[in-house]
Coordinates of C-alpha atoms (C1' of nucleotides) in Angstrom, one line a residue:
Chain R
X1 CA -6.0 -5.1 -73.6
X2 CA -8.9 -3.7 -76.3
X3 CA -9.5 -0.1 -75.7
X4 CA -13.3 -1.0 -76.0
X5 CA -14.8 -0.6 -71.8
X6 CA -12.3 1.4 -71.0
X7 CA -14.9 4.5 -70.4
X8 CA -16.1 5.1 -67.0
X9 CA -19.5 3.9 -65.5
X10 CA -22.7 6.3 -65.6
X11 CA -23.9 5.7 -61.8
X12 CA -26.9 3.7 -62.8
X13 CA -24.4 1.2 -64.8
X14 CA -21.7 1.2 -61.8
X15 CA -24.8 0.3 -58.7
X16 CA -26.7 -2.2 -60.5
X17 CA -23.5 -3.7 -61.8
X18 CA -22.2 -3.8 -58.2
X19 CA -25.9 -5.3 -57.5
X20 CA -25.1 -8.2 -59.5
X21 CA -21.3 -9.3 -58.2
X22 CA -23.3 -8.8 -54.7
X23 CA -26.3 -11.2 -55.6
X24 CA -24.6 -13.7 -58.5
X25 CA -26.1 -15.1 -60.1
X26 CA -29.5 -12.9 -60.2
X27 CA -32.0 -11.6 -62.6
X28 CA -32.6 -8.3 -64.0
X29 CA -35.7 -8.7 -61.9
X30 CA -33.8 -8.8 -59.3
X31 CA -31.8 -6.1 -59.4
X32 CA -34.6 -3.8 -60.0
X33 CA -36.4 -5.1 -56.6
X34 CA -32.3 -4.1 -55.0
X35 CA -32.5 -0.9 -56.6
X36 CA -36.0 -0.3 -55.8
X37 CA -35.7 -1.2 -51.9
X38 CA -32.5 1.6 -51.5
X39 CA -31.8 3.6 -48.7
X40 CA -32.3 6.4 -51.4
X41 CA -35.5 6.3 -54.2
X42 CA -33.8 8.0 -56.1
X43 CA -33.6 5.6 -58.8
X44 CA -37.1 4.5 -59.8
X45 CA -35.6 1.3 -61.8
X46 CA -38.0 1.2 -64.6
X47 CA -38.0 -1.9 -67.1
X48 CA -37.1 0.9 -69.7
X49 CA -33.4 1.4 -68.2
X50 CA -32.7 -1.7 -66.4
X51 CA -32.8 -4.2 -69.6
X52 CA -31.4 -2.4 -72.1
X53 CA -28.7 -1.2 -69.7
X54 CA -27.8 -4.6 -68.8
X55 CA -28.0 -5.7 -72.1
X56 CA -25.5 -3.2 -72.9
X57 CA -23.3 -4.0 -70.4
X58 CA -23.7 -7.7 -71.8
X59 CA -22.5 -6.8 -75.1
X60 CA -19.4 -4.8 -73.8
X61 CA -18.5 -8.0 -71.8
X62 CA -18.9 -7.0 -68.9
X63 CA -21.8 -9.1 -67.5
X64 CA -22.2 -12.6 -68.2
X65 CA -25.6 -14.6 -68.8
X66 CA -26.6 -18.1 -69.2
X67 CA -30.5 -18.9 -69.3
X68 CA -31.6 -20.4 -65.9
X69 CA -32.2 -24.4 -66.3
X70 CA -36.3 -25.0 -67.3
X71 CA -37.8 -21.4 -67.3
X72 CA -40.7 -20.6 -70.3
X73 CA -40.2 -17.2 -68.9
X74 CA -36.9 -17.2 -70.6
X75 CA -35.5 -16.2 -67.5
X76 CA -31.5 -15.1 -67.4
X77 CA -29.3 -14.8 -64.8
X78 CA -26.7 -12.1 -64.5
X79 CA -23.3 -12.9 -63.7
X80 CA -20.3 -10.2 -63.4
X81 CA -17.0 -10.9 -65.7
X82 CA -13.3 -10.4 -65.2
X83 CA -13.5 -7.4 -67.2
X84 CA -16.8 -5.9 -65.2
X85 CA -15.0 -6.4 -62.0
X86 CA -12.8 -3.9 -62.9
X87 CA -14.8 -2.0 -64.8
X88 CA -16.9 -1.6 -61.4
X89 CA -13.6 -1.0 -59.4
X90 CA -12.9 1.8 -61.7
X91 CA -15.5 3.1 -61.5
X92 CA -15.6 3.5 -57.7
X93 CA -12.3 4.9 -57.8
X94 CA -12.9 7.4 -60.3
X95 CA -15.8 8.6 -57.6
X96 CA -13.6 11.4 -55.4
X97 CA -13.7 14.1 -57.5
X98 CA -15.3 17.5 -55.7
X99 CA -18.1 18.1 -58.1
X100 CA -19.4 14.2 -57.6
X101 CA -19.4 14.7 -53.8
X102 CA -20.8 18.2 -53.7
X103 CA -23.1 16.9 -56.8
X104 CA -25.7 15.5 -54.1
X105 CA -29.2 17.4 -54.9
X106 CA -31.6 17.4 -51.8
X107 CA -35.4 19.0 -52.8
X108 CA -36.0 20.0 -49.1
X109 CA -33.1 22.1 -48.7
X110 CA -33.7 23.8 -52.2
X111 CA -37.8 25.1 -51.1
X112 CA -35.9 26.1 -47.5
X113 CA -34.4 28.7 -49.4
X114 CA -37.3 30.1 -50.7
X115 CA -39.4 29.8 -47.9
X116 CA -40.0 33.3 -47.9
X117 CA -42.4 33.3 -50.5
X118 CA -45.2 31.6 -48.2
X119 CA -47.0 32.9 -45.4
X120 CA -45.8 32.3 -41.8
X121 CA -49.0 29.5 -41.4
X122 CA -48.3 28.1 -44.6
X123 CA -44.2 27.4 -43.2
X124 CA -45.3 26.4 -39.9
X125 CA -47.3 23.4 -41.5
X126 CA -45.2 22.5 -43.9
X127 CA -41.9 22.5 -41.5
X128 CA -43.9 19.9 -39.6
X129 CA -45.1 18.3 -42.5
X130 CA -41.4 17.5 -43.5
X131 CA -40.3 16.6 -40.1
X132 CA -43.3 14.2 -39.7
X133 CA -42.1 12.3 -43.1
X134 CA -38.5 12.2 -42.3
X135 CA -38.9 11.2 -39.0
X136 CA -41.0 8.3 -41.0
X137 CA -37.5 7.9 -43.2
X138 CA -35.8 8.3 -40.6
X139 CA -37.4 4.4 -39.1
X140 CA -37.1 3.1 -42.5
X141 CA -33.3 3.7 -42.6
X142 CA -33.2 2.7 -39.0
X143 CA -34.5 -0.8 -40.0
X144 CA -33.0 -1.3 -43.2
X145 CA -29.5 -0.8 -40.6
X146 CA -30.3 -3.3 -38.4
X147 CA -31.0 -5.7 -41.0
X148 CA -27.4 -4.8 -42.6
X149 CA -26.2 -6.0 -39.3
X150 CA -26.5 -9.4 -39.9
X151 CA -25.1 -9.1 -43.3
X152 CA -22.5 -11.2 -44.3
X153 CA -21.3 -7.9 -46.1
X154 CA -19.7 -5.6 -43.8
X155 CA -20.7 -2.6 -46.4
X156 CA -24.4 -2.9 -46.4
X157 CA -23.8 -1.8 -42.4
X158 CA -21.7 0.9 -43.1
X159 CA -23.9 2.2 -46.2
X160 CA -26.7 2.1 -44.0
X161 CA -25.4 3.7 -41.3
X162 CA -24.2 6.5 -43.7
X163 CA -27.8 6.9 -44.5
X164 CA -29.2 7.0 -41.0
X165 CA -26.5 9.3 -40.1
X166 CA -27.0 11.8 -43.3
X167 CA -31.2 12.2 -42.5
X168 CA -30.7 11.6 -38.5
X169 CA -28.3 15.6 -39.6
X170 CA -31.5 16.7 -41.8
X171 CA -34.4 15.6 -39.1
X172 CA -31.9 17.8 -36.7
X173 CA -31.6 20.6 -38.9
X174 CA -35.5 20.6 -40.1
X175 CA -36.5 21.1 -35.6
X176 CA -33.7 23.8 -35.3
X177 CA -35.4 25.7 -38.4
X178 CA -38.8 24.7 -36.8
X179 CA -37.5 26.3 -33.7
X180 CA -35.6 29.5 -35.4
X181 CA -39.1 30.2 -37.2
X182 CA -41.0 29.9 -34.5
X183 CA -38.6 32.3 -32.0
X184 CA -38.8 34.7 -35.1
X185 CA -42.4 34.9 -35.3
X186 CA -43.2 34.6 -31.0
Chain J
X1 CA -58.9 30.4 -62.4
X2 CA -57.6 29.0 -65.8
X3 CA -56.7 25.5 -65.7
X4 CA -53.3 26.0 -67.6
X5 CA -50.4 27.1 -65.4
X6 CA -51.6 24.4 -62.8
X7 CA -49.1 21.6 -63.4
X8 CA -46.6 21.5 -60.6
X9 CA -43.2 22.8 -61.7
X10 CA -40.1 20.5 -62.3
X11 CA -37.4 21.2 -59.6
X12 CA -35.5 22.7 -61.6
X13 CA -37.8 24.9 -62.9
X14 CA -39.4 25.8 -58.5
X15 CA -35.5 26.9 -58.1
X16 CA -35.2 28.9 -61.3
X17 CA -38.3 31.0 -59.9
X18 CA -37.5 31.1 -56.6
X19 CA -34.5 32.7 -58.2
X20 CA -35.7 35.2 -60.2
X21 CA -38.2 35.8 -57.1
X22 CA -35.7 36.5 -54.6
X23 CA -32.9 38.7 -57.4
X24 CA -35.9 39.9 -59.4
X25 CA -35.7 42.0 -61.7
X26 CA -32.7 40.2 -62.8
X27 CA -31.7 38.2 -66.3
X28 CA -31.6 35.2 -67.8
X29 CA -27.5 34.7 -66.8
X30 CA -27.9 36.0 -63.7
X31 CA -29.9 32.7 -62.9
X32 CA -27.5 30.6 -64.6
X33 CA -24.8 31.8 -62.0
X34 CA -26.6 31.4 -59.1
X35 CA -27.7 27.7 -60.2
X36 CA -23.3 27.2 -60.5
X37 CA -22.7 28.9 -56.9
X38 CA -25.7 27.1 -55.6
X39 CA -24.5 24.8 -52.3
X40 CA -25.1 21.5 -54.6
X41 CA -23.5 21.2 -57.9
X42 CA -26.3 19.0 -59.4
X43 CA -27.5 21.6 -61.8
X44 CA -25.0 22.4 -64.7
X45 CA -27.5 25.4 -65.6
X46 CA -26.2 24.6 -69.3
X47 CA -27.6 27.5 -71.3
X48 CA -29.6 24.7 -72.9
X49 CA -31.9 24.1 -70.4
X50 CA -32.3 27.6 -68.3
X51 CA -33.1 29.6 -71.8
X52 CA -36.0 27.6 -73.1
X53 CA -36.8 26.7 -69.3
X54 CA -37.4 30.6 -68.6
X55 CA -38.8 31.1 -72.0
X56 CA -41.7 28.3 -71.4
X57 CA -42.5 29.9 -67.7
X58 CA -42.8 33.0 -69.3
X59 CA -44.9 32.0 -72.1
X60 CA -46.9 30.3 -69.4
X61 CA -47.4 33.8 -67.2
X62 CA -45.4 33.2 -65.0
X63 CA -42.8 35.3 -65.5
X64 CA -43.1 38.9 -66.5
X65 CA -39.9 40.2 -68.8
X66 CA -38.7 43.9 -70.0
X67 CA -36.1 44.7 -72.5
X68 CA -33.2 46.4 -70.2
X69 CA -33.4 50.4 -71.8
X70 CA -29.8 50.8 -73.7
X71 CA -28.4 47.5 -73.7
X72 CA -27.5 46.3 -77.4
X73 CA -27.1 42.7 -75.9
X74 CA -31.2 42.1 -75.7
X75 CA -30.4 41.8 -72.3
X76 CA -34.0 40.5 -70.8
X77 CA -34.4 41.6 -67.2
X78 CA -37.2 39.3 -65.7
X79 CA -39.7 39.3 -62.4
X80 CA -42.2 37.1 -61.3
X81 CA -45.7 37.4 -61.6
X82 CA -48.6 37.1 -59.4
X83 CA -49.4 33.5 -61.1
X84 CA -45.7 32.7 -60.8
X85 CA -45.8 33.4 -57.3
X86 CA -48.6 31.3 -56.8
X87 CA -46.8 28.7 -58.3
X88 CA -43.5 29.0 -56.3
X89 CA -45.8 28.5 -53.5
X90 CA -47.8 25.9 -54.8
X91 CA -44.6 24.0 -55.9
X92 CA -42.5 24.1 -52.3
X93 CA -46.3 23.2 -50.3
X94 CA -46.0 19.7 -53.0
X95 CA -42.4 18.8 -51.2
X96 CA -42.8 16.3 -48.2
X97 CA -44.4 13.5 -50.2
X98 CA -42.4 10.3 -49.3
X99 CA -40.4 9.6 -52.0
X100 CA -39.3 13.7 -53.1
X101 CA -37.7 13.2 -49.5
X102 CA -36.3 9.8 -50.3
X103 CA -34.9 10.6 -53.6
X104 CA -31.5 12.4 -52.5
X105 CA -28.9 10.5 -54.5
X106 CA -25.7 10.5 -52.7
X107 CA -22.7 9.0 -55.0
X108 CA -20.7 8.4 -52.3
X109 CA -22.1 6.4 -50.2
X110 CA -23.7 4.2 -53.3
X111 CA -20.5 3.1 -53.9
X112 CA -19.8 2.0 -50.5
X113 CA -21.9 -1.2 -50.6
X114 CA -19.5 -1.7 -53.4
X115 CA -16.7 -1.7 -51.4
X116 CA -15.5 -5.1 -51.0
X117 CA -15.1 -5.5 -54.8
X118 CA -11.7 -3.2 -53.6
X119 CA -8.5 -4.1 -52.3
X120 CA -8.0 -3.3 -48.6
X121 CA -4.9 -0.8 -49.6
X122 CA -7.2 0.8 -52.5
X123 CA -9.9 1.4 -50.0
X124 CA -8.1 2.6 -47.5
X125 CA -6.7 5.2 -50.3
X126 CA -10.0 6.1 -51.5
X127 CA -11.5 7.2 -48.2
X128 CA -8.9 9.3 -47.5
X129 CA -8.9 10.9 -50.6
X130 CA -13.2 11.4 -49.6
X131 CA -12.0 12.4 -46.5
X132 CA -9.8 15.0 -48.1
X133 CA -12.7 16.1 -49.9
X134 CA -15.3 16.5 -48.3
X135 CA -13.3 18.0 -45.7
X136 CA -12.4 21.2 -48.5
X137 CA -16.3 20.8 -49.9
X138 CA -17.4 21.8 -45.8
X139 CA -15.0 24.3 -46.0
X140 CA -16.8 25.9 -48.9
X141 CA -20.3 25.2 -46.7
X142 CA -19.4 27.1 -44.3
X143 CA -17.5 30.5 -45.8
X144 CA -21.0 30.5 -47.9
X145 CA -22.9 30.1 -44.2
X146 CA -20.6 33.2 -43.1
X147 CA -21.4 35.1 -46.1
X148 CA -25.4 34.1 -45.8
X149 CA -25.8 35.7 -41.8
X150 CA -25.7 39.1 -43.6
X151 CA -28.0 38.2 -46.1
X152 CA -31.5 39.9 -46.1
X153 CA -33.1 36.4 -46.4
X154 CA -32.9 34.8 -43.4
X155 CA -33.6 31.7 -45.2
X156 CA -30.1 31.5 -47.1
X157 CA -29.2 31.4 -43.2
X158 CA -31.1 28.3 -42.5
X159 CA -30.8 26.6 -45.7
X160 CA -26.8 27.4 -45.6
X161 CA -26.8 26.1 -42.0
X162 CA -28.8 22.1 -43.8
X163 CA -25.6 22.2 -45.9
X164 CA -23.4 22.3 -43.3
X165 CA -25.4 19.7 -40.9
X166 CA -25.8 17.4 -43.2
X167 CA -22.0 17.2 -44.7
X168 CA -20.8 17.6 -41.2
X169 CA -22.7 14.6 -40.3
X170 CA -21.8 12.4 -43.4
X171 CA -17.4 14.2 -42.8
X172 CA -17.9 12.5 -39.7
X173 CA -19.8 9.2 -41.3
X174 CA -16.7 8.0 -43.2
X175 CA -14.6 8.7 -40.4
X176 CA -16.6 6.3 -38.7
X177 CA -16.2 4.1 -41.9
X178 CA -12.5 4.8 -42.0
X179 CA -11.6 3.9 -38.2
X180 CA -14.0 0.5 -39.0
X181 CA -11.4 -0.8 -41.7
X182 CA -8.3 -0.1 -39.6
X183 CA -9.8 -1.8 -36.9
X184 CA -10.7 -5.1 -39.0
X185 CA -7.5 -4.5 -40.7
X186 CA -5.6 -4.3 -38.1
Chain D
dC1 C1' -7.4 46.6 -79.8
dG2 C1' -7.6 42.4 -77.8
dA3 C1' -8.7 39.4 -73.9
dT4 C1' -12.3 38.5 -70.5
dG5 C1' -17.0 38.7 -69.3
dC6 C1' -22.0 39.5 -70.0
dA7 C1' -25.7 37.9 -72.4
dT8 C1' -28.7 35.1 -75.7
dG9 C1' -29.5 30.7 -78.1
dT10 C1' -29.5 26.3 -80.5
dA11 C1' -28.5 21.0 -82.2
dA12 C1' -27.2 16.7 -81.1
dG13 C1' -27.9 13.5 -77.7
dC14 C1' -27.4 11.1 -73.3
dT15 C1' -30.2 9.0 -69.5
dG16 C1' -33.8 7.9 -67.6
dT17 C1' -38.6 7.8 -67.0
dT18 C1' -44.3 6.9 -68.1
dA19 C1' -46.9 3.8 -70.1
dC20 C1' -47.6 -0.2 -72.2
dA21 C1' -47.6 -5.2 -73.5
dT22 C1' -46.6 -9.9 -73.3
dG23 C1' -46.4 -14.3 -70.8
dA24 C1' -44.9 -17.9 -67.1
dT25 C1' -45.2 -19.7 -62.5
dT26 C1' -47.0 -19.9 -57.8
dG27 C1' -49.9 -20.1 -53.9
dC28 C1' -54.1 -20.2 -52.5
Chain G
dG1 C1' -58.9 -21.4 -61.8
dC2 C1' -57.3 -16.8 -60.2
dA3 C1' -54.8 -13.4 -58.7
dA4 C1' -50.5 -11.6 -57.8
dT5 C1' -45.6 -11.9 -58.2
dC6 C1' -41.9 -13.2 -61.8
dA7 C1' -39.9 -12.0 -65.7
dT8 C1' -39.1 -9.8 -69.8
dG9 C1' -39.2 -5.8 -73.3
dT10 C1' -40.6 -2.2 -76.6
dA11 C1' -42.3 3.3 -77.7
dA12 C1' -42.9 7.8 -76.9
dC13 C1' -41.3 11.4 -74.5
dA14 C1' -38.7 14.6 -70.5
dG15 C1' -35.9 16.9 -68.7
dC16 C1' -31.3 18.1 -69.3
dT17 C1' -26.3 17.7 -71.2
dT18 C1' -22.8 19.5 -74.2
dA19 C1' -21.2 21.9 -78.1
dC20 C1' -21.7 24.9 -80.8
dA21 C1' -22.6 29.7 -82.2
dT22 C1' -23.4 34.8 -82.2
dG23 C1' -21.9 39.3 -80.6
dC24 C1' -21.7 43.4 -77.0
dA25 C1' -19.1 46.0 -73.2
dT26 C1' -15.7 47.0 -70.3
dC27 C1' -11.3 47.3 -68.6
dG28 C1' -6.1 47.4 -69.4

DNA sequence: CGATGCATGTAAGCTGTTACATGATTGC
DNA sequence: GCAATCATGTAACAGCTTACATGCATCG
């Protein structure tokens, strides 16, 4: 009823709320762990961001905290409130804007546009290194997909599948680039 | 020889240097335009970021500026220096770290993991909207690919191809998600 | 001669980071 | 009893954004 808390959450706020919803009741520490093992390493999940953020969400009533019984560390168990649930839904549904969909920043692709700054030999070594690392990353996302198969939340599986499919496409593209460069220099 | 300017450039710095290298001599204004029409809308290319950034790069000797003849607006034409070229190469070659490759943040995929917070009807509408927007975005990237075919820089084409391939994979994945949801709810 | 686009810049603020700091718990 | 991990927090800073501000150039 209050006009408060009707703001749209930031990316990190939405993700944190979602993590808590899926694992409640859990500690802020746990949220950081989940963030770090997410398919994207975009979030460093630093203490300096996560703790103040969760405190803020609690202050706004989106989270409720209770002290864990008999924990000298002052462990706080967080759960999502009814208001928090509504905020999470709004955050998800607000995610269909064009500029959000096209906002994916890809450092690898960015660099591709400027590859003529390198010598042919440098380029070849660079692409080879990229392909190797991407293969490693694909293996990581694939093993996460395997694990997600047994998740009680089927959206873990569908989300992980997205990471795999996109990584496969990236790998495919990098191999095409390599082939193209080899063709031209031969 | 100096230890200065041996730092690794930030993402935006690298991209700006690359843009200037490809279009030199050009104005800061032009750099902002190029950033905005890039396949990823990640960079807002705000004046508050671009102008100070380019000033900094000029101060470090990576860029050289000269005033455009007879321009009352104080138009500055920027070019990349030899040092700048070396910095750009270092920036590209430093881009093979695992955490850079896995740092791609995808707001759409993030939300997927939390879709059980929605009702089945909300989910269906949400996914439909996403697919529609992604189709639009694919059309945009495809038309950019067409344009890049005639670019004198073949890496424009290869980079645009990456955007198209990854977007196609995303679209494919979203359609799978939609089909999967329809199957389960039926 | 007025609107739109070109061109440059500043100030305040948001969001996240690194680095530091503290202390309890658990397992060997 | 010591190391690793769990658990929470703060201070300084980095990087980019929005919003504001200015003024010339070009075209109809």
